[in-house]
Amino acid sequence: MDPIVNLILFICLGVALLGLSVMAVTAKSLLRSATYLLLVLICTAGLYLFLNYHFLAAVQISVYAGGVLVLFIFAIFLTSNKGDLLKKHNAKKYIMGALAALGGVAVAAFALVKHKFVYGDNTTIEGDQEINMKVIGEALIGTEKYQYILPFEVLSLLLLACIIGGILIARKR
């Protein structure tokens, strides 16, 4: 693709990501916040696609947008009444949130400035090639060193506990 088109797409995705993130945090309805969060996750997947990380984009859409966000929406439906609005916080909480966000930006900027990017100037490194899906799949379900079956199963138990907790909370009503 043309570099100008790439730059325009990147800027559009970045602006959409930033705007939708702010809207997800500041929306008055939980369901609306979840919808904006879904759009943020889709924009993030777009950035992954833009960087040729197809596997990460697929995981972003299927796991986060498809799985975790559906759990959020179930929890919202199970625990809140129709038309519930979020309470407004006092100014002190907004100031503390802004300070925390600025701290996060400062840490990210420090890491970007201090980190030496190996791939930046060295084109001999094969950084843009994707790992084979079979290798990723074997690493996810393998039981040997540097394979992740145990964290994968612990995560599934955590999600199951969240579902059972949501059902128990909903049954009390």
Coordinates of N, CA, C and O in Angstrom, one line a residue:
M1 N 0.8 -1.2 0.0 CA 0.0 0.0 0.0 C 0.9 1.2 0.0 O 2.0 1.2 0.5
D2 N 0.3 2.3 -0.5 CA 1.1 3.6 -0.5 C 1.3 4.1 0.9 O 0.5 3.9 1.8
P3 N 2.5 4.6 1.1 CA 2.8 5.1 2.5 C 1.9 6.1 3.0 O 1.6 6.2 4.2
I4 N 1.4 7.0 2.1 CA 0.4 8.0 2.5 C -0.9 7.4 3.0 O -1.4 7.8 4.0
V5 N -1.3 6.4 2.3 CA -2.6 5.7 2.6 C -2.4 5.0 4.0 O -3.2 5.0 4.9
N6 N -1.2 4.4 4.2 CA -0.9 3.7 5.5 C -0.9 4.8 6.6 O -1.5 4.5 7.7
L7 N -0.3 5.9 6.4 CA -0.3 6.9 7.4 C -1.7 7.4 7.7 O -2.1 7.6 8.9
I8 N -2.5 7.6 6.7 CA -3.9 8.1 6.9 C -4.7 7.0 7.6 O -5.4 7.3 8.6
L9 N -4.5 5.8 7.3 CA -5.2 4.7 8.0 C -4.8 4.6 9.5 O -5.6 4.4 10.4
F10 N -3.5 4.7 9.7 CA -3.0 4.7 11.0 C -3.5 5.8 11.9 O -3.9 5.6 13.0
I11 N -3.5 7.0 11.3 CA -4.0 8.2 12.0 C -5.5 8.0 12.3 O -6.0 8.3 13.4
C12 N -6.3 7.5 11.3 CA -7.7 7.3 11.5 C -8.0 6.3 12.6 O -8.8 6.5 13.5
L13 N -7.2 5.2 12.6 CA -7.4 4.2 13.7 C -7.0 4.7 15.0 O -7.7 4.5 16.0
G14 N -5.9 5.5 15.1 CA -5.5 6.1 16.3 C -6.5 7.1 16.9 O -6.8 7.0 18.1
V15 N -7.0 7.9 16.0 CA -8.0 8.9 16.5 C -9.3 8.2 17.0 O -9.8 8.6 18.0
A16 N -9.7 7.2 16.2 CA -10.9 6.5 16.6 C -10.7 5.8 17.9 O -11.5 5.7 18.8
L17 N -9.5 5.2 18.0 CA -9.2 4.4 19.3 C -9.2 5.4 20.5 O -9.7 5.1 21.5
L18 N -8.6 6.5 20.3 CA -8.5 7.5 21.4 C -9.9 8.0 21.8 O -10.3 8.1 22.9
G19 N -10.6 8.4 20.7 CA -12.0 9.0 21.0 C -12.9 7.9 21.6 O -13.7 8.2 22.6
L20 N -12.9 6.7 21.1 CA -13.8 5.7 21.6 C -13.4 5.3 23.0 O -14.2 4.9 23.9
S21 N -12.1 5.3 23.3 CA -11.6 5.0 24.7 C -12.1 6.0 25.7 O -12.6 5.6 26.8
V22 N -12.1 7.3 25.3 CA -12.6 8.3 26.2 C -14.1 8.1 26.4 O -14.6 8.3 27.5
M23 N -14.8 7.8 25.3 CA -16.2 7.7 25.4 C -16.6 6.4 26.2 O -17.6 6.4 26.9
A24 N -15.8 5.4 26.1 CA -16.0 4.2 26.9 C -15.9 4.5 28.4 O -16.6 3.9 29.2
V25 N -15.0 5.4 28.8 CA -14.8 5.7 30.2 C -15.8 6.7 30.7 O -16.2 6.6 31.8
T26 N -16.2 7.6 29.8 CA -17.1 8.7 30.3 C -18.6 8.4 30.0 O -19.4 9.3 30.3
A27 N -19.0 7.3 29.4 CA -20.4 7.1 29.1 C -21.2 6.9 30.4 O -20.7 6.5 31.4
K28 N -22.4 7.4 30.4 CA -23.3 7.3 31.6 C -23.9 6.0 31.8 O -24.4 5.7 32.9
S29 N -24.0 5.2 30.8 CA -24.7 3.9 30.9 C -23.6 2.8 30.7 O -22.7 2.9 29.9
L30 N -23.7 1.7 31.5 CA -22.8 0.6 31.5 C -22.8 -0.1 30.1 O -21.8 -0.5 29.6
L31 N -24.0 -0.3 29.6 CA -24.2 -0.9 28.3 C -23.5 -0.1 27.2 O -22.9 -0.7 26.3
R32 N -23.7 1.2 27.3 CA -23.1 2.0 26.3 C -21.5 2.0 26.4 O -20.8 1.9 25.4
S33 N -21.0 2.0 27.6 CA -19.6 1.8 27.8 C -19.1 0.5 27.2 O -18.0 0.5 26.6
A34 N -19.8 -0.6 27.4 CA -19.4 -1.9 26.9 C -19.4 -1.8 25.4 O -18.6 -2.4 24.7
T35 N -20.4 -1.1 24.8 CA -20.4 -1.0 23.3 C -19.2 -0.2 22.8 O -18.6 -0.6 21.8
Y36 N -18.9 0.9 23.5 CA -17.7 1.6 23.1 C -16.4 0.8 23.3 O -15.5 0.8 22.5
L37 N -16.4 0.0 24.3 CA -15.3 -0.9 24.6 C -15.1 -1.9 23.4 O -14.0 -2.2 23.0
L38 N -16.2 -2.4 23.0 CA -16.2 -3.3 21.8 C -15.6 -2.7 20.6 O -14.7 -3.3 19.9
L39 N -16.0 -1.4 20.4 CA -15.4 -0.7 19.2 C -13.9 -0.4 19.4 O -13.1 -0.5 18.5
V40 N -13.5 -0.2 20.7 CA -12.1 0.0 21.0 C -11.3 -1.3 20.7 O -10.2 -1.3 20.1
L41 N -11.9 -2.4 21.1 CA -11.2 -3.7 20.8 C -11.1 -4.0 19.3 O -10.1 -4.5 18.8
I42 N -12.1 -3.6 18.6 CA -12.1 -3.8 17.1 C -11.0 -2.9 16.5 O -10.3 -3.3 15.6
C43 N -10.9 -1.6 17.0 CA -9.9 -0.7 16.4 C -8.5 -1.3 16.8 O -7.6 -1.2 16.0
T44 N -8.4 -1.8 17.9 CA -7.1 -2.4 18.3 C -6.7 -3.6 17.4 O -5.6 -3.7 17.0
A45 N -7.7 -4.4 17.1 CA -7.5 -5.5 16.1 C -7.1 -4.9 14.8 O -6.3 -5.5 14.0
G46 N -7.7 -3.8 14.4 CA -7.3 -3.1 13.1 C -5.8 -2.7 13.2 O -5.1 -2.8 12.1
L47 N -5.4 -2.2 14.3 CA -4.0 -1.9 14.4 C -3.1 -3.1 14.3 O -2.0 -3.1 13.7
Y48 N -3.5 -4.2 14.9 CA -2.7 -5.4 14.7 C -2.7 -5.9 13.3 O -1.6 -6.3 12.8
L49 N -3.8 -5.8 12.6 CA -3.8 -6.1 11.1 C -2.9 -5.2 10.4 O -2.2 -5.6 9.4
F50 N -2.9 -3.9 10.8 CA -2.1 -2.9 10.1 C -0.6 -3.3 10.2 O 0.2 -3.0 9.4
L51 N -0.3 -3.9 11.4 CA 1.1 -4.3 11.6 C 1.4 -5.8 11.1 O 2.5 -6.3 11.4
N52 N 0.5 -6.4 10.4 CA 0.6 -7.7 9.9 C 0.7 -8.8 11.0 O 1.3 -9.8 10.8
Y53 N 0.1 -8.5 12.1 CA 0.0 -9.5 13.2 C -1.4 -10.1 13.1 O -2.3 -9.8 13.9
H54 N -1.6 -11.0 12.2 CA -3.0 -11.6 11.9 C -3.4 -12.4 13.1 O -4.6 -12.4 13.4
F55 N -2.5 -13.2 13.7 CA -3.0 -14.1 14.8 C -3.4 -13.2 16.0 O -4.5 -13.5 16.6
L56 N -2.7 -12.1 16.3 CA -3.1 -11.3 17.4 C -4.4 -10.6 17.1 O -5.3 -10.4 18.0
A57 N -4.7 -10.2 15.9 CA -6.0 -9.6 15.5 C -7.1 -10.6 15.7 O -8.2 -10.3 16.2
A58 N -6.8 -11.9 15.3 CA -7.9 -12.9 15.5 C -8.1 -13.2 16.9 O -9.3 -13.3 17.3
V59 N -7.1 -13.2 17.7 CA -7.3 -13.4 19.2 C -8.0 -12.2 19.8 O -8.9 -12.4 20.6
Q60 N -7.6 -11.0 19.4 CA -8.3 -9.8 19.9 C -9.8 -9.9 19.6 O -10.6 -9.6 20.5
I61 N -10.2 -10.3 18.4 CA -11.6 -10.3 18.1 C -12.3 -11.4 18.8 O -13.4 -11.3 19.4
S62 N -11.7 -12.6 18.7 CA -12.4 -13.8 19.2 C -12.4 -13.9 20.7 O -13.5 -14.1 21.3
V63 N -11.3 -13.6 21.4 CA -11.2 -13.8 22.8 C -11.8 -12.5 23.5 O -12.7 -12.6 24.4
Y64 N -11.3 -11.4 23.2 CA -11.6 -10.2 23.9 C -13.0 -9.6 23.5 O -13.9 -9.4 24.3
A65 N -13.1 -9.4 22.2 CA -14.4 -8.8 21.7 C -15.5 -9.9 21.8 O -16.7 -9.5 22.1
G66 N -15.2 -11.1 21.5 CA -16.2 -12.1 21.4 C -16.5 -12.8 22.8 O -17.6 -13.1 23.1
G67 N -15.5 -13.0 23.6 CA -15.7 -13.8 24.8 C -15.8 -12.9 26.0 O -16.8 -12.9 26.7
V68 N -14.8 -12.1 26.3 CA -14.7 -11.3 27.5 C -15.8 -10.2 27.5 O -16.5 -10.0 28.5
L69 N -16.0 -9.6 26.4 CA -17.0 -8.5 26.4 C -18.4 -9.1 26.5 O -19.3 -8.4 27.1
V70 N -18.6 -10.3 25.9 CA -20.0 -10.9 26.1 C -20.2 -11.2 27.6 O -21.3 -11.0 28.1
L71 N -19.1 -11.6 28.3 CA -19.3 -11.8 29.7 C -19.6 -10.5 30.4 O -20.4 -10.5 31.4
F72 N -18.9 -9.4 30.0 CA -19.2 -8.1 30.6 C -20.7 -7.8 30.4 O -21.4 -7.3 31.3
I73 N -21.2 -8.0 29.2 CA -22.6 -7.6 28.9 C -23.5 -8.5 29.7 O -24.5 -8.0 30.2
F74 N -23.2 -9.8 29.8 CA -24.1 -10.7 30.7 C -24.1 -10.2 32.1 O -25.1 -10.1 32.7
A75 N -22.9 -9.8 32.6 CA -22.8 -9.3 34.0 C -23.6 -8.0 34.1 O -24.3 -7.8 35.2
I76 N -23.6 -7.2 33.1 CA -24.3 -5.9 33.2 C -25.8 -6.2 33.2 O -26.6 -5.7 34.0
F77 N -26.3 -7.1 32.4 CA -27.7 -7.5 32.3 C -28.1 -8.2 33.6 O -29.3 -8.0 34.0
L78 N -27.3 -9.0 34.2 CA -27.7 -9.7 35.3 C -27.7 -8.9 36.6 O -28.4 -9.2 37.6
T79 N -26.8 -7.9 36.7 CA -26.7 -7.1 37.9 C -27.3 -5.8 38.0 O -27.4 -5.2 39.0
S80 N -27.8 -5.3 36.8 CA -28.3 -3.9 36.9 C -29.7 -3.9 36.3 O -30.1 -4.8 35.5
N81 N -30.5 -2.9 36.7 CA -31.8 -2.8 36.2 C -31.8 -2.0 34.9 O -30.9 -1.2 34.6
K82 N -32.9 -2.1 34.1 CA -33.0 -1.4 32.9 C -33.0 0.1 33.2 O -33.8 0.6 34.0
G83 N -32.2 0.9 32.5 CA -32.2 2.3 32.6 C -31.3 2.8 33.7 O -31.4 4.0 34.0
D84 N -30.6 2.0 34.4 CA -29.7 2.4 35.4 C -28.6 3.3 34.8 O -28.0 3.0 33.8
L85 N -28.3 4.4 35.5 CA -27.3 5.3 35.0 C -26.2 5.3 36.1 O -26.4 5.1 37.2
L86 N -25.0 5.5 35.6 CA -23.8 5.6 36.6 C -23.9 6.9 37.4 O -24.3 7.9 36.9
K87 N -23.4 6.8 38.6 CA -23.4 8.0 39.5 C -22.2 8.9 39.0 O -21.2 8.4 38.6
K88 N -22.5 10.2 39.2 CA -21.4 11.1 38.9 C -20.4 11.1 40.1 O -20.8 11.1 41.2
H89 N -19.1 11.1 39.8 CA -18.1 11.2 40.9 C -17.8 12.6 41.2 O -18.1 13.5 40.4
N90 N -17.2 12.8 42.3 CA -16.8 14.2 42.7 C -15.5 14.6 41.9 O -14.9 13.7 41.3
A91 N -15.2 15.8 42.0 CA -14.0 16.4 41.2 C -12.7 15.7 41.6 O -11.8 15.6 40.8
K92 N -12.6 15.3 42.9 CA -11.4 14.8 43.4 C -11.1 13.4 42.7 O -9.9 13.2 42.3
K93 N -12.1 12.6 42.4 CA -11.8 11.4 41.7 C -11.4 11.6 40.2 O -10.6 10.9 39.7
Y94 N -12.0 12.7 39.6 CA -11.6 13.0 38.2 C -10.1 13.4 38.2 O -9.4 13.1 37.3
I95 N -9.8 14.2 39.2 CA -8.4 14.7 39.2 C -7.4 13.6 39.5 O -6.4 13.5 38.8
M96 N -7.8 12.7 40.4 CA -6.9 11.5 40.6 C -6.8 10.6 39.4 O -5.8 10.1 39.1
G97 N -7.9 10.5 38.7 CA -7.9 9.7 37.5 C -7.0 10.3 36.4 O -6.3 9.6 35.7
A98 N -7.1 11.6 36.3 CA -6.3 12.3 35.3 C -4.8 12.2 35.7 O -4.0 12.0 34.8
L99 N -4.5 12.3 37.0 CA -3.1 12.1 37.4 C -2.6 10.7 37.1 O -1.5 10.5 36.7
A100 N -3.5 9.7 37.4 CA -3.1 8.4 37.1 C -2.8 8.2 35.6 O -1.9 7.5 35.2
A101 N -3.7 8.8 34.7 CA -3.5 8.7 33.3 C -2.2 9.3 32.9 O -1.5 8.8 32.0
L102 N -1.9 10.5 33.4 CA -0.7 11.2 33.1 C 0.5 10.4 33.5 O 1.5 10.3 32.8
G103 N 0.4 9.7 34.7 CA 1.5 8.9 35.1 C 1.7 7.7 34.2 O 2.9 7.4 33.9
G104 N 0.6 7.1 33.7 CA 0.7 6.0 32.7 C 1.4 6.5 31.4 O 2.2 5.8 30.8
V105 N 1.0 7.7 31.0 CA 1.6 8.3 29.7 C 3.1 8.5 30.0 O 3.9 8.3 29.1
A106 N 3.4 9.0 31.1 CA 4.8 9.3 31.4 C 5.7 8.0 31.5 O 6.8 8.0 30.9
V107 N 5.1 7.0 32.1 CA 5.8 5.7 32.1 C 6.0 5.1 30.7 O 7.1 4.7 30.3
A108 N 4.9 5.2 29.9 CA 5.0 4.7 28.5 C 6.0 5.5 27.7 O 6.8 5.0 26.9
A109 N 6.0 6.9 27.9 CA 6.9 7.7 27.1 C 8.4 7.4 27.5 O 9.3 7.3 26.7
F110 N 8.6 7.2 28.8 CA 9.9 6.9 29.3 C 10.4 5.5 28.7 O 11.5 5.4 28.3
A111 N 9.5 4.6 28.7 CA 9.9 3.3 28.1 C 10.2 3.3 26.7 O 11.1 2.7 26.2
L112 N 9.4 4.2 25.9 CA 9.6 4.3 24.5 C 10.9 5.0 24.2 O 11.7 4.7 23.3
V113 N 11.3 6.0 25.1 CA 12.5 6.8 24.8 C 13.7 5.9 25.2 O 14.7 5.9 24.5
K114 N 13.6 5.2 26.3 CA 14.8 4.4 26.8 C 15.0 3.1 26.1 O 16.1 2.6 26.2
H115 N 14.0 2.5 25.5 CA 14.1 1.2 24.9 C 14.8 1.3 23.6 O 14.5 2.2 22.8
K116 N 15.7 0.4 23.4 CA 16.4 0.4 22.1 C 15.7 -0.6 21.2 O 15.7 -1.8 21.5
F117 N 15.1 -0.1 20.2 CA 14.4 -1.0 19.3 C 15.4 -1.6 18.3 O 16.0 -1.0 17.5
V118 N 15.4 -2.9 18.4 CA 16.4 -3.7 17.6 C 16.0 -3.7 16.1 O 16.8 -3.6 15.2
Y119 N 14.7 -3.8 15.9 CA 14.2 -3.9 14.5 C 14.2 -2.6 13.8 O 14.1 -2.6 12.6
G120 N 14.2 -1.5 14.5 CA 14.1 -0.2 13.8 C 15.0 0.1 12.7 O 14.5 0.4 11.6
D121 N 16.3 0.0 12.8 CA 17.2 0.3 11.7 C 17.8 -0.9 11.1 O 18.4 -0.9 10.0
N122 N 17.7 -2.1 11.7 CA 18.3 -3.3 11.2 C 17.2 -4.1 10.4 O 16.4 -4.7 10.9
T123 N 17.4 -4.0 9.1 CA 16.4 -4.7 8.2 C 16.7 -6.1 8.0 O 16.0 -6.9 7.3
T124 N 17.9 -6.6 8.5 CA 18.2 -8.0 8.3 C 17.5 -8.9 9.3 O 17.4 -10.1 9.1
I125 N 16.9 -8.3 10.4 CA 16.2 -9.1 11.3 C 14.8 -9.4 10.7 O 14.1 -8.6 10.2
E126 N 14.4 -10.7 10.8 CA 13.1 -11.1 10.3 C 12.0 -10.9 11.3 O 11.5 -11.8 11.9
G127 N 11.7 -9.6 11.6 CA 10.7 -9.3 12.6 C 9.3 -9.3 12.2 O 8.4 -9.4 12.9
D128 N 9.1 -9.2 10.9 CA 7.7 -9.0 10.4 C 7.2 -10.4 9.9 O 6.1 -10.4 9.4
Q129 N 7.9 -11.4 10.1 CA 7.3 -12.7 9.7 C 6.6 -13.3 10.9 O 7.0 -13.3 12.1
E130 N 5.4 -13.8 10.6 CA 4.6 -14.4 11.6 C 5.0 -15.8 12.0 O 5.4 -16.6 11.1
I131 N 4.8 -16.2 13.2 CA 5.1 -17.6 13.6 C 4.0 -18.5 13.1 O 2.8 -18.1 13.1
N132 N 4.3 -19.7 12.8 CA 3.4 -20.6 12.2 C 2.3 -20.9 13.3 O 2.5 -21.1 14.5
M133 N 1.0 -21.0 12.8 CA -0.1 -21.3 13.7 C 0.0 -22.6 14.5 O -0.4 -22.8 15.6
K134 N 0.6 -23.6 13.8 CA 0.8 -24.9 14.4 C 1.7 -24.8 15.6 O 1.5 -25.4 16.7
V135 N 2.8 -24.0 15.5 CA 3.7 -23.8 16.6 C 3.0 -23.1 17.8 O 3.2 -23.5 18.9
I136 N 2.2 -22.1 17.5 CA 1.4 -21.4 18.5 C 0.5 -22.4 19.2 O 0.4 -22.4 20.4
G137 N -0.2 -23.2 18.4 CA -1.2 -24.1 19.0 C -0.5 -25.1 19.9 O -1.0 -25.5 20.9
E138 N 0.6 -25.7 19.4 CA 1.3 -26.6 20.2 C 1.9 -26.0 21.5 O 1.9 -26.6 22.6
A139 N 2.3 -24.7 21.4 CA 2.7 -24.0 22.7 C 1.6 -23.8 23.6 O 1.8 -23.8 24.8
L140 N 0.4 -23.5 23.1 CA -0.7 -23.3 24.0 C -1.2 -24.5 24.7 O -1.6 -24.4 25.9
I141 N -1.2 -25.7 24.1 CA -1.7 -26.9 24.7 C -0.7 -27.9 25.1 O -1.0 -29.0 25.6
G142 N 0.6 -27.5 25.0 CA 1.7 -28.4 25.4 C 1.9 -28.4 26.9 O 1.5 -27.5 27.6
T143 N 2.5 -29.5 27.4 CA 2.8 -29.6 28.9 C 4.3 -29.5 29.2 O 4.7 -29.6 30.3
E144 N 5.1 -29.3 28.2 CA 6.6 -29.2 28.5 C 7.0 -27.8 28.8 O 6.1 -26.9 28.9
K145 N 8.3 -27.6 29.0 CA 8.8 -26.3 29.3 C 8.5 -25.3 28.2 O 8.6 -25.6 27.0
Y146 N 8.1 -24.1 28.6 CA 7.7 -23.0 27.7 C 6.4 -23.3 27.0 O 6.2 -22.8 25.8
Q147 N 5.6 -24.1 27.5 CA 4.3 -24.4 26.9 C 3.2 -24.1 28.0 O 3.5 -24.1 29.2
Y148 N 2.0 -23.8 27.6 CA 1.1 -23.0 28.4 C -0.2 -23.7 28.7 O -1.2 -23.1 28.9
I149 N -0.2 -25.0 28.9 CA -1.5 -25.7 29.2 C -2.0 -25.3 30.6 O -3.2 -25.1 30.8
L150 N -1.1 -25.2 31.6 CA -1.6 -24.8 32.9 C -2.2 -23.4 33.0 O -3.3 -23.3 33.5
P151 N -1.5 -22.4 32.5 CA -2.2 -21.1 32.5 C -3.5 -21.1 31.7 O -4.5 -20.4 32.1
F152 N -3.5 -21.8 30.6 CA -4.7 -21.9 29.8 C -5.9 -22.5 30.6 O -7.0 -22.0 30.6
E153 N -5.6 -23.5 31.4 CA -6.7 -24.2 32.2 C -7.1 -23.3 33.4 O -8.2 -23.2 33.7
V154 N -6.1 -22.6 34.0 CA -6.4 -21.7 35.1 C -7.3 -20.6 34.6 O -8.3 -20.2 35.3
L155 N -7.0 -20.1 33.4 CA -7.9 -19.0 32.9 C -9.3 -19.5 32.6 O -10.3 -18.8 32.9
S156 N -9.4 -20.7 32.1 CA -10.7 -21.3 31.9 C -11.5 -21.5 33.2 O -12.7 -21.2 33.3
L157 N -10.8 -21.9 34.3 CA -11.5 -22.0 35.6 C -11.9 -20.6 36.1 O -12.9 -20.5 36.7
L158 N -11.0 -19.6 35.9 CA -11.4 -18.2 36.3 C -12.7 -17.8 35.5 O -13.6 -17.2 36.2
L159 N -12.7 -18.0 34.2 CA -13.9 -17.6 33.5 C -15.2 -18.4 34.0 O -16.3 -17.8 34.1
L160 N -15.0 -19.7 34.3 CA -16.1 -20.4 34.8 C -16.6 -19.9 36.1 O -17.8 -19.8 36.4
A161 N -15.6 -19.5 37.0 CA -16.0 -18.9 38.3 C -16.7 -17.6 38.1 O -17.7 -17.3 38.9
C162 N -16.3 -16.8 37.1 CA -17.0 -15.6 36.8 C -18.5 -15.9 36.4 O -19.4 -15.2 36.8
I163 N -18.6 -16.9 35.6 CA -20.0 -17.2 35.1 C -20.8 -17.7 36.3 O -22.0 -17.2 36.4
I164 N -20.3 -18.5 37.1 CA -21.1 -19.0 38.3 C -21.4 -17.9 39.2 O -22.5 -17.8 39.7
G165 N -20.4 -17.0 39.4 CA -20.7 -15.9 40.3 C -21.8 -15.0 39.8 O -22.6 -14.5 40.5
G166 N -21.8 -14.7 38.5 CA -22.8 -13.9 37.8 C -24.2 -14.6 38.0 O -25.2 -13.9 38.3
I167 N -24.2 -15.9 37.8 CA -25.5 -16.6 38.0 C -26.0 -16.5 39.4 O -27.2 -16.3 39.7
L168 N -25.1 -16.6 40.4 CA -25.5 -16.6 41.8 C -25.9 -15.2 42.2 O -26.9 -15.0 42.9
I169 N -25.3 -14.1 41.6 CA -25.7 -12.8 41.9 C -27.1 -12.5 41.3 O -28.0 -11.9 41.9
A170 N -27.3 -13.1 40.1 CA -28.6 -12.9 39.4 C -29.7 -13.6 40.2 O -30.9 -13.2 40.2
R171 N -29.4 -14.8 40.7 CA -30.5 -15.6 41.4 C -30.9 -14.9 42.7 O -32.1 -15.1 43.1
K172 N -30.1 -14.1 43.3 CA -30.5 -13.4 44.6 C -31.6 -12.4 44.3 O -32.4 -12.1 45.2
R173 N -31.6 -11.9 43.1 CA -32.7 -10.9 42.8 C -33.9 -11.7 42.5 O -34.9 -11.4 42.2

